[in-house]
Amino acid sequence: MSDFDQKLAQHVSGLSKEKQPERDLWRGVELGIASAQDAPSSDDASSSTVTSRQWMAIAASVCVVTVLWFAAPFAFNADESRSDGYALIDAMSMQQQQQVNSLLASYQSTPALTQDWQEQLKELDDAADVIKAALKDDPDNSALIKMLHHVYQQQIALIERVHAPKWQQI
């Protein structure tokens, strides 16, 4: 025996006998394994039932998807979806116009600090029109929607800076 084997045997013999079971458990393990091999368990029967149910569900799902695939061109009109997608842009534009009109009305008695602010506002309005024209072709384009929102924010900021700059509010 090697030195390692001798030390291992020494340590094993030095272990306390308290932790060992009072009786031999191997006979019960053998009986459990033998009975599991002889009789089919109820788990096997239920798992085959579940599998057949799963196959039925998959087949039903495939049928539903197939029916929807062929029925979709008749039930779904692309022009209606485009107008629904563009409804958000229309709502944003109307809200922006109301906000601009409200700001201009509130600052009507306040003199503007620059003379060319209306030209800048017109340029921003032209930019918004170009973005809205692009959104008519692709109303769900989030980058274009963000650009339009940014242009609208610039319009509001321009009106506020021209009529009520922050240095005057202090």
PDB file of C-alpha atoms in Angstrom, residues 40-102:
ATOM      1  CA  PRO A  40     -44.438   0.713 -14.546  1.00  0.00           C
ATOM      2  CA  SER A  41     -45.021   3.727 -12.391  1.00  0.00           C
ATOM      3  CA  SER A  42     -48.035   5.984 -12.608  1.00  0.00           C
ATOM      4  CA  ASP A  43     -45.702   8.804 -13.648  1.00  0.00           C
ATOM      5  CA  ASP A  44     -44.939   7.022 -16.928  1.00  0.00           C
ATOM      6  CA  ALA A  45     -48.631   6.702 -17.786  1.00  0.00           C
ATOM      7  CA  SER A  46     -49.419  10.325 -16.942  1.00  0.00           C
ATOM      8  CA  SER A  47     -46.397  11.616 -18.830  1.00  0.00           C
ATOM      9  CA  SER A  48     -47.550   9.857 -22.005  1.00  0.00           C
ATOM     10  CA  THR A  49     -51.013  11.399 -21.516  1.00  0.00           C
ATOM     11  CA  VAL A  50     -49.477  14.817 -21.087  1.00  0.00           C
ATOM     12  CA  THR A  51     -47.381  14.270 -24.204  1.00  0.00           C
ATOM     13  CA  SER A  52     -50.412  13.356 -26.280  1.00  0.00           C
ATOM     14  CA  ARG A  53     -52.222  16.402 -24.910  1.00  0.00           C
ATOM     15  CA  GLN A  54     -49.266  18.550 -25.830  1.00  0.00           C
ATOM     16  CA  TRP A  55     -49.307  17.165 -29.368  1.00  0.00           C
ATOM     17  CA  MET A  56     -53.012  17.922 -29.609  1.00  0.00           C
ATOM     18  CA  ALA A  57     -52.391  21.482 -28.419  1.00  0.00           C
ATOM     19  CA  ILE A  58     -49.580  21.941 -30.930  1.00  0.00           C
ATOM     20  CA  ALA A  59     -51.759  20.616 -33.747  1.00  0.00           C
ATOM     21  CA  ALA A  60     -54.594  22.936 -32.747  1.00  0.00           C
ATOM     22  CA  SER A  61     -52.209  25.902 -32.613  1.00  0.00           C
ATOM     23  CA  VAL A  62     -50.890  25.102 -36.078  1.00  0.00           C
ATOM     24  CA  CYS A  63     -54.463  24.951 -37.409  1.00  0.00           C
ATOM     25  CA  VAL A  64     -55.349  28.309 -35.842  1.00  0.00           C
ATOM     26  CA  VAL A  65     -52.203  29.969 -37.192  1.00  0.00           C
ATOM     27  CA  THR A  66     -52.859  28.551 -40.661  1.00  0.00           C
ATOM     28  CA  VAL A  67     -56.443  29.813 -40.687  1.00  0.00           C
ATOM     29  CA  LEU A  68     -55.335  33.248 -39.493  1.00  0.00           C
ATOM     30  CA  TRP A  69     -52.544  33.327 -42.076  1.00  0.00           C
ATOM     31  CA  PHE A  70     -54.953  32.778 -44.934  1.00  0.00           C
ATOM     32  CA  ALA A  71     -57.746  34.944 -43.487  1.00  0.00           C
ATOM     33  CA  ALA A  72     -55.522  37.908 -42.605  1.00  0.00           C
ATOM     34  CA  PRO A  73     -55.503  39.565 -46.047  1.00  0.00           C
ATOM     35  CA  PHE A  74     -59.289  39.634 -46.038  1.00  0.00           C
ATOM     36  CA  ALA A  75     -59.735  40.824 -42.458  1.00  0.00           C
ATOM     37  CA  PHE A  76     -56.882  43.296 -42.203  1.00  0.00           C
ATOM     38  CA  ASN A  77     -56.707  46.420 -44.329  1.00  0.00           C
ATOM     39  CA  ALA A  78     -53.205  47.934 -44.478  1.00  0.00           C
ATOM     40  CA  ASP A  79     -54.495  51.440 -45.228  1.00  0.00           C
ATOM     41  CA  GLU A  80     -56.546  51.456 -42.021  1.00  0.00           C
ATOM     42  CA  SER A  81     -53.535  50.435 -39.942  1.00  0.00           C
ATOM     43  CA  ARG A  82     -51.445  53.155 -41.528  1.00  0.00           C
ATOM     44  CA  SER A  83     -54.051  55.775 -40.655  1.00  0.00           C
ATOM     45  CA  ASP A  84     -54.283  54.389 -37.109  1.00  0.00           C
ATOM     46  CA  GLY A  85     -50.489  54.556 -36.754  1.00  0.00           C
ATOM     47  CA  TYR A  86     -50.493  58.118 -38.043  1.00  0.00           C
ATOM     48  CA  ALA A  87     -53.196  59.109 -35.527  1.00  0.00           C
ATOM     49  CA  LEU A  88     -50.489  59.515 -32.871  1.00  0.00           C
ATOM     50  CA  ILE A  89     -48.596  61.935 -35.100  1.00  0.00           C
ATOM     51  CA  ASP A  90     -51.784  63.911 -35.771  1.00  0.00           C
ATOM     52  CA  ALA A  91     -52.503  64.090 -32.039  1.00  0.00           C
ATOM     53  CA  MET A  92     -48.934  65.246 -31.330  1.00  0.00           C
ATOM     54  CA  SER A  93     -49.210  67.932 -34.011  1.00  0.00           C
ATOM     55  CA  MET A  94     -52.534  69.208 -32.721  1.00  0.00           C
ATOM     56  CA  GLN A  95     -51.250  69.331 -29.146  1.00  0.00           C
ATOM     57  CA  GLN A  96     -48.118  71.156 -30.284  1.00  0.00           C
ATOM     58  CA  GLN A  97     -50.134  73.715 -32.237  1.00  0.00           C
ATOM     59  CA  GLN A  98     -52.364  74.367 -29.217  1.00  0.00           C
ATOM     60  CA  GLN A  99     -49.340  74.758 -26.963  1.00  0.00           C
ATOM     61  CA  VAL A 100     -47.617  77.153 -29.383  1.00  0.00           C
ATOM     62  CA  ASN A 101     -50.799  79.210 -29.757  1.00  0.00           C
ATOM     63  CA  SER A 102     -51.217  79.336 -25.978  1.00  0.00           C
TER      64      SER A 102
END
